[in-house]
PDB file of C-alpha atoms in Angstrom:
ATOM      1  CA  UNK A   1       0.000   0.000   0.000  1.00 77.00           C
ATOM      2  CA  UNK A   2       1.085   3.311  -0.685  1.00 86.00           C
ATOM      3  CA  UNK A   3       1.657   6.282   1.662  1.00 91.00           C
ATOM      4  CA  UNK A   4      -0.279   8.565  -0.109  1.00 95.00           C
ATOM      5  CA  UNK A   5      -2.703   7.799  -2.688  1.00 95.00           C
ATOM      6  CA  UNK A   6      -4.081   9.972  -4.905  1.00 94.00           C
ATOM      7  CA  UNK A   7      -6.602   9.102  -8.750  1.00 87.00           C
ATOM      8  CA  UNK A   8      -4.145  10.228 -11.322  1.00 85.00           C
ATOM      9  CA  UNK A   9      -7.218  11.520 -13.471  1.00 87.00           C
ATOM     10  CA  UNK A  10      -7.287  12.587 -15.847  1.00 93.00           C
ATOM     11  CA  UNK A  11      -9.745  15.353 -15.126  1.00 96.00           C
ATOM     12  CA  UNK A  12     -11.267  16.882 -16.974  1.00 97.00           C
ATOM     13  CA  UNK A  13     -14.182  19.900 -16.155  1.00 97.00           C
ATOM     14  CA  UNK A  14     -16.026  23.147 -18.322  1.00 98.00           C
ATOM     15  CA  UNK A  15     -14.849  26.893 -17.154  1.00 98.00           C
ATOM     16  CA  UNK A  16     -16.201  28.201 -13.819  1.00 98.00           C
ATOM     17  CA  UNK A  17     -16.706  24.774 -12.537  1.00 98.00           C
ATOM     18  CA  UNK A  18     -15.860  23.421  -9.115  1.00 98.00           C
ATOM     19  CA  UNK A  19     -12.539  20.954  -8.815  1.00 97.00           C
ATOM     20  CA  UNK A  20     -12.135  18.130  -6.216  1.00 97.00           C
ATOM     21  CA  UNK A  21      -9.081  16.841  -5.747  1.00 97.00           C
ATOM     22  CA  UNK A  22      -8.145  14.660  -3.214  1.00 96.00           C
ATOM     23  CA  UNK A  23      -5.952  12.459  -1.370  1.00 96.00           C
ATOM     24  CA  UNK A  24      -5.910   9.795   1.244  1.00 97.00           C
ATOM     25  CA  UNK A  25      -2.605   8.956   3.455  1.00 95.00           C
ATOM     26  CA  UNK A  26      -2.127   5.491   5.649  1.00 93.00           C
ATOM     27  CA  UNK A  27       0.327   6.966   8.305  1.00 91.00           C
ATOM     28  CA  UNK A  28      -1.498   8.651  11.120  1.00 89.00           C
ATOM     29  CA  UNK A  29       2.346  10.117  11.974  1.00 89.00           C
ATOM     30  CA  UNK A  30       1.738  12.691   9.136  1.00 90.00           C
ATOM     31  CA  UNK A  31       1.432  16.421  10.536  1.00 88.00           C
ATOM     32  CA  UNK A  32       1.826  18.572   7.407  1.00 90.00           C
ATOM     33  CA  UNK A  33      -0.213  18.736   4.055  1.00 93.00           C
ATOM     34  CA  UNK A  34       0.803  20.406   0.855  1.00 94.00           C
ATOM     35  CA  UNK A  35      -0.762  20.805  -2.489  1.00 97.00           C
ATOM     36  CA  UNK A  36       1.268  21.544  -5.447  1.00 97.00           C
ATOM     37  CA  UNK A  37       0.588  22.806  -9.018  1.00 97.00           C
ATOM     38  CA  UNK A  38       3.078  21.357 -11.586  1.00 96.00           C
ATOM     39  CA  UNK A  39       2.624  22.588 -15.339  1.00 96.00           C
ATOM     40  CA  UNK A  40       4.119  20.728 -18.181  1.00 93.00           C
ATOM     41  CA  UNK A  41       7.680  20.672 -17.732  1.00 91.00           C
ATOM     42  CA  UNK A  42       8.079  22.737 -14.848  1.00 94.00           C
ATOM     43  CA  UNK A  43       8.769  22.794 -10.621  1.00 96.00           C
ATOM     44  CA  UNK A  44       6.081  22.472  -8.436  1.00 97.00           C
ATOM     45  CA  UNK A  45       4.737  24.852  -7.350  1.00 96.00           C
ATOM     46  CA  UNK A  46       3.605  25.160  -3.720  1.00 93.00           C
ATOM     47  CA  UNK A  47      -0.336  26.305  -3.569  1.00 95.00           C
ATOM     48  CA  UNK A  48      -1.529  25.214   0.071  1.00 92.00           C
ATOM     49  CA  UNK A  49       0.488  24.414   3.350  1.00 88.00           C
ATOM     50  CA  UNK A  50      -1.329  23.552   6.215  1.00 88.00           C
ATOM     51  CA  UNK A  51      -0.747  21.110   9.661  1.00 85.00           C
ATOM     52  CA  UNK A  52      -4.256  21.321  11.029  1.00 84.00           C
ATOM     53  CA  UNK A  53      -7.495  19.766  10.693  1.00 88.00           C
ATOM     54  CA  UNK A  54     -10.333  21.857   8.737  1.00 91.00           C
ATOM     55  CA  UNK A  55     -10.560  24.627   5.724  1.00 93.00           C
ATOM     56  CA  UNK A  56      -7.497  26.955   4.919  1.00 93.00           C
ATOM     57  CA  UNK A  57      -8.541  29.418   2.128  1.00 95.00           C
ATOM     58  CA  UNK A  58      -6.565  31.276  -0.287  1.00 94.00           C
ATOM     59  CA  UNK A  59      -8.178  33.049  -3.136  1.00 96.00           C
ATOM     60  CA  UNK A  60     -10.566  30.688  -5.520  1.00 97.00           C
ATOM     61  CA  UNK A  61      -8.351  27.956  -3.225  1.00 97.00           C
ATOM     62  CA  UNK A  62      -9.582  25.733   0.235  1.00 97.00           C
ATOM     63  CA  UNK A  63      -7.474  22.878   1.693  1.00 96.00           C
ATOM     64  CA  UNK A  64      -9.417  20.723   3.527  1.00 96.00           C
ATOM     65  CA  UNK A  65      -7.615  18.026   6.117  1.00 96.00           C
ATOM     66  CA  UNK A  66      -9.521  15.220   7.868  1.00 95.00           C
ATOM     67  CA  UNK A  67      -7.081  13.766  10.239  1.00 93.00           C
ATOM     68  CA  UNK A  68      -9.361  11.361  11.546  1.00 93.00           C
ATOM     69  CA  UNK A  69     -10.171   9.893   8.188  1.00 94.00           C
ATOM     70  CA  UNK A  70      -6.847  10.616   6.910  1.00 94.00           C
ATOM     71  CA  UNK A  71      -7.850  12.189   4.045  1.00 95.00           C
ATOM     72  CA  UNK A  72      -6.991  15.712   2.320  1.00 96.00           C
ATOM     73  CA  UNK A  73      -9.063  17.754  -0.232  1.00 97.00           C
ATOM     74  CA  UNK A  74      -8.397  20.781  -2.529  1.00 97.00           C
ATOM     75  CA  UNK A  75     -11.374  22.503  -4.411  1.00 97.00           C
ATOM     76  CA  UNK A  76     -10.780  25.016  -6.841  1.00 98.00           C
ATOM     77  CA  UNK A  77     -13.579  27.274  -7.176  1.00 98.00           C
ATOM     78  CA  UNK A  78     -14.397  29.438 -10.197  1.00 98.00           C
ATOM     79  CA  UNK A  79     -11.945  26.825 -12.529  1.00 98.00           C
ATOM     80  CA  UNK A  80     -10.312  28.764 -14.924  1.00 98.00           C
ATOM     81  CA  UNK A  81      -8.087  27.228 -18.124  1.00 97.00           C
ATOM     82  CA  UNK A  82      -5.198  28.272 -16.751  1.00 97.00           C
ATOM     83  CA  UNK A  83      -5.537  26.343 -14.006  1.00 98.00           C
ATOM     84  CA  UNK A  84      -4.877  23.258 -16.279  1.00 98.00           C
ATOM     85  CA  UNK A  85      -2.504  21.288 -14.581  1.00 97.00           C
ATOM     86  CA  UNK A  86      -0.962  18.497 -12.781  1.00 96.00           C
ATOM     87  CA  UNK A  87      -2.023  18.801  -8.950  1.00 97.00           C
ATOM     88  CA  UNK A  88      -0.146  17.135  -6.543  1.00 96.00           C
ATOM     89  CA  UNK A  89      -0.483  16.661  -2.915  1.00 96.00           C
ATOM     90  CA  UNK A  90       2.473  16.170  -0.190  1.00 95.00           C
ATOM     91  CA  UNK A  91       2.562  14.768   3.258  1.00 93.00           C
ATOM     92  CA  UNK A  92       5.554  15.260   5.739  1.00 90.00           C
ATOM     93  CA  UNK A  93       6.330  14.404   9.438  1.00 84.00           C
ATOM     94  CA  UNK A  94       7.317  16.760  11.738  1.00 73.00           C
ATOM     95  CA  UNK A  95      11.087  16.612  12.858  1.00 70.00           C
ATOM     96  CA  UNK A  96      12.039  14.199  10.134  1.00 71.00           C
ATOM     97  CA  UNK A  97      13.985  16.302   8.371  1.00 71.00           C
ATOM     98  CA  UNK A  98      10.375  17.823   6.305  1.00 75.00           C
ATOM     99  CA  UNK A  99      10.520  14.892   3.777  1.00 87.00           C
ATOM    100  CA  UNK A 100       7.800  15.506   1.630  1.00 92.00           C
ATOM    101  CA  UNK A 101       5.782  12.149   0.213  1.00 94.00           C
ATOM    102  CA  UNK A 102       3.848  12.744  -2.450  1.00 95.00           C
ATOM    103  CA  UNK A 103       0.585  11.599  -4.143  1.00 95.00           C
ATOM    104  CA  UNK A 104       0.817  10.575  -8.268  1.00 93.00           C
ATOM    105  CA  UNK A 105      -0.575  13.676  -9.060  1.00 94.00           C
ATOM    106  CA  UNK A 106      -4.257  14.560 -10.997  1.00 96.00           C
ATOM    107  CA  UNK A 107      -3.867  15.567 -13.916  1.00 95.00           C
ATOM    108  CA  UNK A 108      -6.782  18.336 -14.301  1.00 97.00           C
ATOM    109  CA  UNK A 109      -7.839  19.633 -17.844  1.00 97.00           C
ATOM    110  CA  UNK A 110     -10.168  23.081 -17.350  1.00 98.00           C
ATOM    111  CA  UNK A 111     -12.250  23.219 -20.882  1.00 97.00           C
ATOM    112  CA  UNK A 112     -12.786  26.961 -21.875  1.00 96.00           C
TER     113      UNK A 112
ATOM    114  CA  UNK B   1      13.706  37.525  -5.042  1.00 56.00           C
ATOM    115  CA  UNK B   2      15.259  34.977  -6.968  1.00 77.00           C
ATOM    116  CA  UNK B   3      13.556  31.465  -6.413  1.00 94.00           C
ATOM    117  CA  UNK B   4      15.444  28.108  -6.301  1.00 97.00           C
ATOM    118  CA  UNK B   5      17.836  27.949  -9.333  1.00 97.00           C
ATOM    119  CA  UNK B   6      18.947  24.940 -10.873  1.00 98.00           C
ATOM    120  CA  UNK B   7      21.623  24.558 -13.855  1.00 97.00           C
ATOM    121  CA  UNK B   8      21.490  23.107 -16.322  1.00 98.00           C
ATOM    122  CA  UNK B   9      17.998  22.925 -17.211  1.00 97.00           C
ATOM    123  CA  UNK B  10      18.823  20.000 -19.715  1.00 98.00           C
ATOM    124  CA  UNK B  11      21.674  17.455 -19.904  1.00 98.00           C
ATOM    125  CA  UNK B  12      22.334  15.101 -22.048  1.00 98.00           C
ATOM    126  CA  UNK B  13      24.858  12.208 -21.876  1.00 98.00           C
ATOM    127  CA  UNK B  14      25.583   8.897 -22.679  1.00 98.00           C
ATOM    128  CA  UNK B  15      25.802   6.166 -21.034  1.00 98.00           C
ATOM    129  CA  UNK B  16      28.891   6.057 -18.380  1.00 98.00           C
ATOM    130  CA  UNK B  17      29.393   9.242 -18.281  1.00 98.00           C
ATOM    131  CA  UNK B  18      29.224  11.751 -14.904  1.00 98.00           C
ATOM    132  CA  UNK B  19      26.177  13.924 -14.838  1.00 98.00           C
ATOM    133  CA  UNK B  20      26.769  16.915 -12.031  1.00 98.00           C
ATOM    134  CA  UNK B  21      23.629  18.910 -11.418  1.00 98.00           C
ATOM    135  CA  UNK B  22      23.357  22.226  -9.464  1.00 98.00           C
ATOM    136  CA  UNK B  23      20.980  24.095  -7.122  1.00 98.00           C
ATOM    137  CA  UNK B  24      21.053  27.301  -4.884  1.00 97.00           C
ATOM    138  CA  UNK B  25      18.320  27.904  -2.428  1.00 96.00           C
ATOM    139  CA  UNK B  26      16.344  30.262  -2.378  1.00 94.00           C
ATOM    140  CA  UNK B  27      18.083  33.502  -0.106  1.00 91.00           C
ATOM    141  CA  UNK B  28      17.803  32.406   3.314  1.00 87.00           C
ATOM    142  CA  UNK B  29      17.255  29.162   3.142  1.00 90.00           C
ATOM    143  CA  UNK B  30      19.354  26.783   4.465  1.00 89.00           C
ATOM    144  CA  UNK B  31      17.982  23.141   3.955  1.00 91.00           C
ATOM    145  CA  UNK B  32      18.118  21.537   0.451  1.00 95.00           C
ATOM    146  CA  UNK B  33      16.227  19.031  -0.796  1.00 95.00           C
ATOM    147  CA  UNK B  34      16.699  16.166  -4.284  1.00 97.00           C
ATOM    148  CA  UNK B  35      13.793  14.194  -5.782  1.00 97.00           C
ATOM    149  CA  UNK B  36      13.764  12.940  -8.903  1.00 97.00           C
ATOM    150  CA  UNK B  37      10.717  12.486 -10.678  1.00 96.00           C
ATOM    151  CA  UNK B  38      10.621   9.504 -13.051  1.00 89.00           C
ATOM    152  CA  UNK B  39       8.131   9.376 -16.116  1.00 76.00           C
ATOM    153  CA  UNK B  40       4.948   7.590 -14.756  1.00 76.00           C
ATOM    154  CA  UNK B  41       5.914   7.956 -11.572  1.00 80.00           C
ATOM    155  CA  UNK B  42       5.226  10.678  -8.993  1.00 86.00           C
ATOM    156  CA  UNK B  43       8.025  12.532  -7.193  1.00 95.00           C
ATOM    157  CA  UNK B  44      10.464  10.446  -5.172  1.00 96.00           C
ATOM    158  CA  UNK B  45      12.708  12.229  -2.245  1.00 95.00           C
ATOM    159  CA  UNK B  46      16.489  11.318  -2.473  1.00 97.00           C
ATOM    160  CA  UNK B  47      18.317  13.372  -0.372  1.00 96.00           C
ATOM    161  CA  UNK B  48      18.510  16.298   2.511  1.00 94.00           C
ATOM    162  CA  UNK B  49      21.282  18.191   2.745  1.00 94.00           C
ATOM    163  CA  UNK B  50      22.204  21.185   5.064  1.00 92.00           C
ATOM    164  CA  UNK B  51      25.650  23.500   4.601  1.00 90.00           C
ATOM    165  CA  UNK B  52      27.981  20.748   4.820  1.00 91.00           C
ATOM    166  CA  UNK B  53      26.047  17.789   5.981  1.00 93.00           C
ATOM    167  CA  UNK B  54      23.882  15.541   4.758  1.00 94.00           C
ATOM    168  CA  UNK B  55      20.733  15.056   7.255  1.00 91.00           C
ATOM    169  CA  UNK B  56      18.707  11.950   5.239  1.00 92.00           C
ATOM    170  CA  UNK B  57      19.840  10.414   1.910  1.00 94.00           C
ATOM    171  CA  UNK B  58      17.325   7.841   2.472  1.00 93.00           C
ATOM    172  CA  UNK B  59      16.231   7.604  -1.050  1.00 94.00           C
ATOM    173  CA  UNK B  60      19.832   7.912  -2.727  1.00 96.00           C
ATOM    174  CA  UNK B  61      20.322   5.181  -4.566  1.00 95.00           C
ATOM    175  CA  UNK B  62      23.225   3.069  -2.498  1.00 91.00           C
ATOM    176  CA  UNK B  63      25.641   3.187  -5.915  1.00 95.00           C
ATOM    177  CA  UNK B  64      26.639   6.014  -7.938  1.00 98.00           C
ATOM    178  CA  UNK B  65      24.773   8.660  -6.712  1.00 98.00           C
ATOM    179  CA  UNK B  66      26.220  11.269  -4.432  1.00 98.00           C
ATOM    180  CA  UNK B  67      25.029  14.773  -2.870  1.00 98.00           C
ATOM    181  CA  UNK B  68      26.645  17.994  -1.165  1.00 97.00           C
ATOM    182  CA  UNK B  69      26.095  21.040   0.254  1.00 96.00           C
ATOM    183  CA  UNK B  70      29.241  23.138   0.488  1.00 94.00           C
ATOM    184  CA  UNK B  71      29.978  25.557   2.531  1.00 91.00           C
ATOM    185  CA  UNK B  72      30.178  28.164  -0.219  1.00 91.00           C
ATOM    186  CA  UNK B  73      28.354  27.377  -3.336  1.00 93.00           C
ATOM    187  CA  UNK B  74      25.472  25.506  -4.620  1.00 96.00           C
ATOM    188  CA  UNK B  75      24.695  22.157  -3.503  1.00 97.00           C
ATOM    189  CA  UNK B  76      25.665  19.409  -6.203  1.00 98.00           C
ATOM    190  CA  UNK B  77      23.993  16.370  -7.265  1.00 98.00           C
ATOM    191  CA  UNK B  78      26.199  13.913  -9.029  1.00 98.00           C
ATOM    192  CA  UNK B  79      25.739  10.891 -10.812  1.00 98.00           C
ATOM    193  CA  UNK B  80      28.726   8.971 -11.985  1.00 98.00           C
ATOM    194  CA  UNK B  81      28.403   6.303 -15.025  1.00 98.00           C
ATOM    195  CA  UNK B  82      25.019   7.310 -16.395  1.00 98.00           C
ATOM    196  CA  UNK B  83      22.430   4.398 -17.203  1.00 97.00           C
ATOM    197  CA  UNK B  84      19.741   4.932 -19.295  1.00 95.00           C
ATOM    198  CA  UNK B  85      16.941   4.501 -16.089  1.00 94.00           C
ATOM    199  CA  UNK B  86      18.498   7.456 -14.878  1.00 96.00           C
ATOM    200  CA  UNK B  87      16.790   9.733 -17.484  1.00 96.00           C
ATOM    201  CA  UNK B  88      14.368  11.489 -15.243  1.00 96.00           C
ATOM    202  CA  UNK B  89      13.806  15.244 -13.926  1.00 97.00           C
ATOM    203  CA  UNK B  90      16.161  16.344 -11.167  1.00 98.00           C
ATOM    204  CA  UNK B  91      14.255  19.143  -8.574  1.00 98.00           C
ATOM    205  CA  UNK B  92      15.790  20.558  -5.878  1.00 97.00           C
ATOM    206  CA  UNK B  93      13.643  22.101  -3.614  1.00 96.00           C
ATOM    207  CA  UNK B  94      14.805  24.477  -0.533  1.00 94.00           C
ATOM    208  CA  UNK B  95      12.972  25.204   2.813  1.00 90.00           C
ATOM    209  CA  UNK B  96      13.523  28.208   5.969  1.00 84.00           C
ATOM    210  CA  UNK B  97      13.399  25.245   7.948  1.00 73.00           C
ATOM    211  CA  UNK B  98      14.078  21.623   7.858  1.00 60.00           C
ATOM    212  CA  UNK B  99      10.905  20.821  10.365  1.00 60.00           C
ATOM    213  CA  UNK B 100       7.549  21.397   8.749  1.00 61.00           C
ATOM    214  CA  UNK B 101       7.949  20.479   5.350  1.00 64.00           C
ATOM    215  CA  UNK B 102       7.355  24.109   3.502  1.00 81.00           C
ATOM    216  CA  UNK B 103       9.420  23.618   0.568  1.00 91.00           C
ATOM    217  CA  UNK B 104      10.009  25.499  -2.923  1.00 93.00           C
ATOM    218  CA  UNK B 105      10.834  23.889  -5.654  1.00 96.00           C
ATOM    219  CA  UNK B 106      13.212  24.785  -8.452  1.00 97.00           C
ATOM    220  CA  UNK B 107      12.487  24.443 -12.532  1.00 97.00           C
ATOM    221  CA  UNK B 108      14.431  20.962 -12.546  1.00 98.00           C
ATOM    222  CA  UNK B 109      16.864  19.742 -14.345  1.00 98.00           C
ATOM    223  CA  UNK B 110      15.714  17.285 -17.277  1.00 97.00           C
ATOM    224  CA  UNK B 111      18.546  14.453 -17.563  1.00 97.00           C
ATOM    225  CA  UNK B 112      18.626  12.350 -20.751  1.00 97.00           C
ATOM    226  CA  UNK B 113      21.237   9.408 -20.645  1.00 97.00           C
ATOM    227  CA  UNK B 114      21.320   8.555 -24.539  1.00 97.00           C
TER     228      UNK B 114
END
């Protein structure tokens, strides 16, 4: 089983429309979540950060954690084209260093 | 503010030869971080490095593979006698702090052993 599991997609939704993307982890030890945005042949880049249970909001962006159910959410509200992308989320342990494990990655495809 | 900078963006060699990729943090960050991300695959952590020390290499491959984090200068991730499985992309990735995880990634460097 995998540490961090995540549907590779792809996805694929009209303009304006509201994205799910989500994640479930096996290791109850994890303490930090990350989402990152990766275009086409480029770095992730870091979107959400959070170490807490509940909603963190950040523009057209929420991060949602459910420690209990070990499972981690990011909607995208308002989907533009530009957000067409490769979304992946990250898990790390505090005071290991801040290894990140990371999800496959959804591949999300915004139709104008 | 410059973000994490890798060189080069592409290399290309052939099989056995060294492949030495660069990184420098972003400014004021101290911890350094490899993964290589293979095609199919997701991103895979090989190493953490801080100035002169390496913290976890973990995921390093146990041959051929090496990392550092001089003193002065970028940190360095080498791979001697190239194999075609090691075509991948390189990221390093830099954090303020080595505890929570908050890390920014560079562009990557795109290795293609021919």
């Amino acid at each position: 089983q995998k540490e961090v599991e995540q549907d590779p997609g792809p996805l694929s939704v009209p303009e304006g429309a509201i994205v799910s993307l989500n994640c479930t982890y096996s290791n109850s030890a994890f303490q930090y979540f990350m989402w990152y945005r990766q275009y086409s042949r480029k770095g992730p880049e870091l979107l959400m950060y959070t170490y807490s249970s509940g909603n963190k909001e950040d523009g057209r962006f929420t991060a949602q954690v459910d420690k209990s159910s070990k499972y981690i959410s990011l909607f995208i509200r308002d989907s533009q084209p530009s957000d067409s992308a490769t979304y992946l989320c990250a898990v790390s342990i505090y005071n290991q260093g801040g290894k990140l494990i990371f999800g496959q990655g959804t591949e999300l495809s915004v139709k104008p | 503010n410059a973000g994490v900078m890798q060189n080069p963006r592409h290399l290309v060699r052939r099989r056995g030869q060294e492949a030495r990729l660069r990184c420098s943090p972003m400014k004021g960050h101290s911890h350094v971080y490899w993964y290589r991300q293979l095609p199919e695959e997701g991103l895979k952590f090989m190493v953490y490095l801080q100035k002169e020390n390496i913290i976890d290499e973990s995921g390093m491959p146990k041959e051929r593979f090496s990392a550092e984090f001089p003193k002065e200068g970028p940190s360095i991730l080498r791979i001697q006698q190239v194999v075609r499985g090691d075509s991948a992309a390189y990221f390093c990735a830099s954090s303020p702090s080595g505890m929570e995880g908050e890390q920014y990634f560079g562009p990557g460097t795109r290795l293609t052993v021919t």
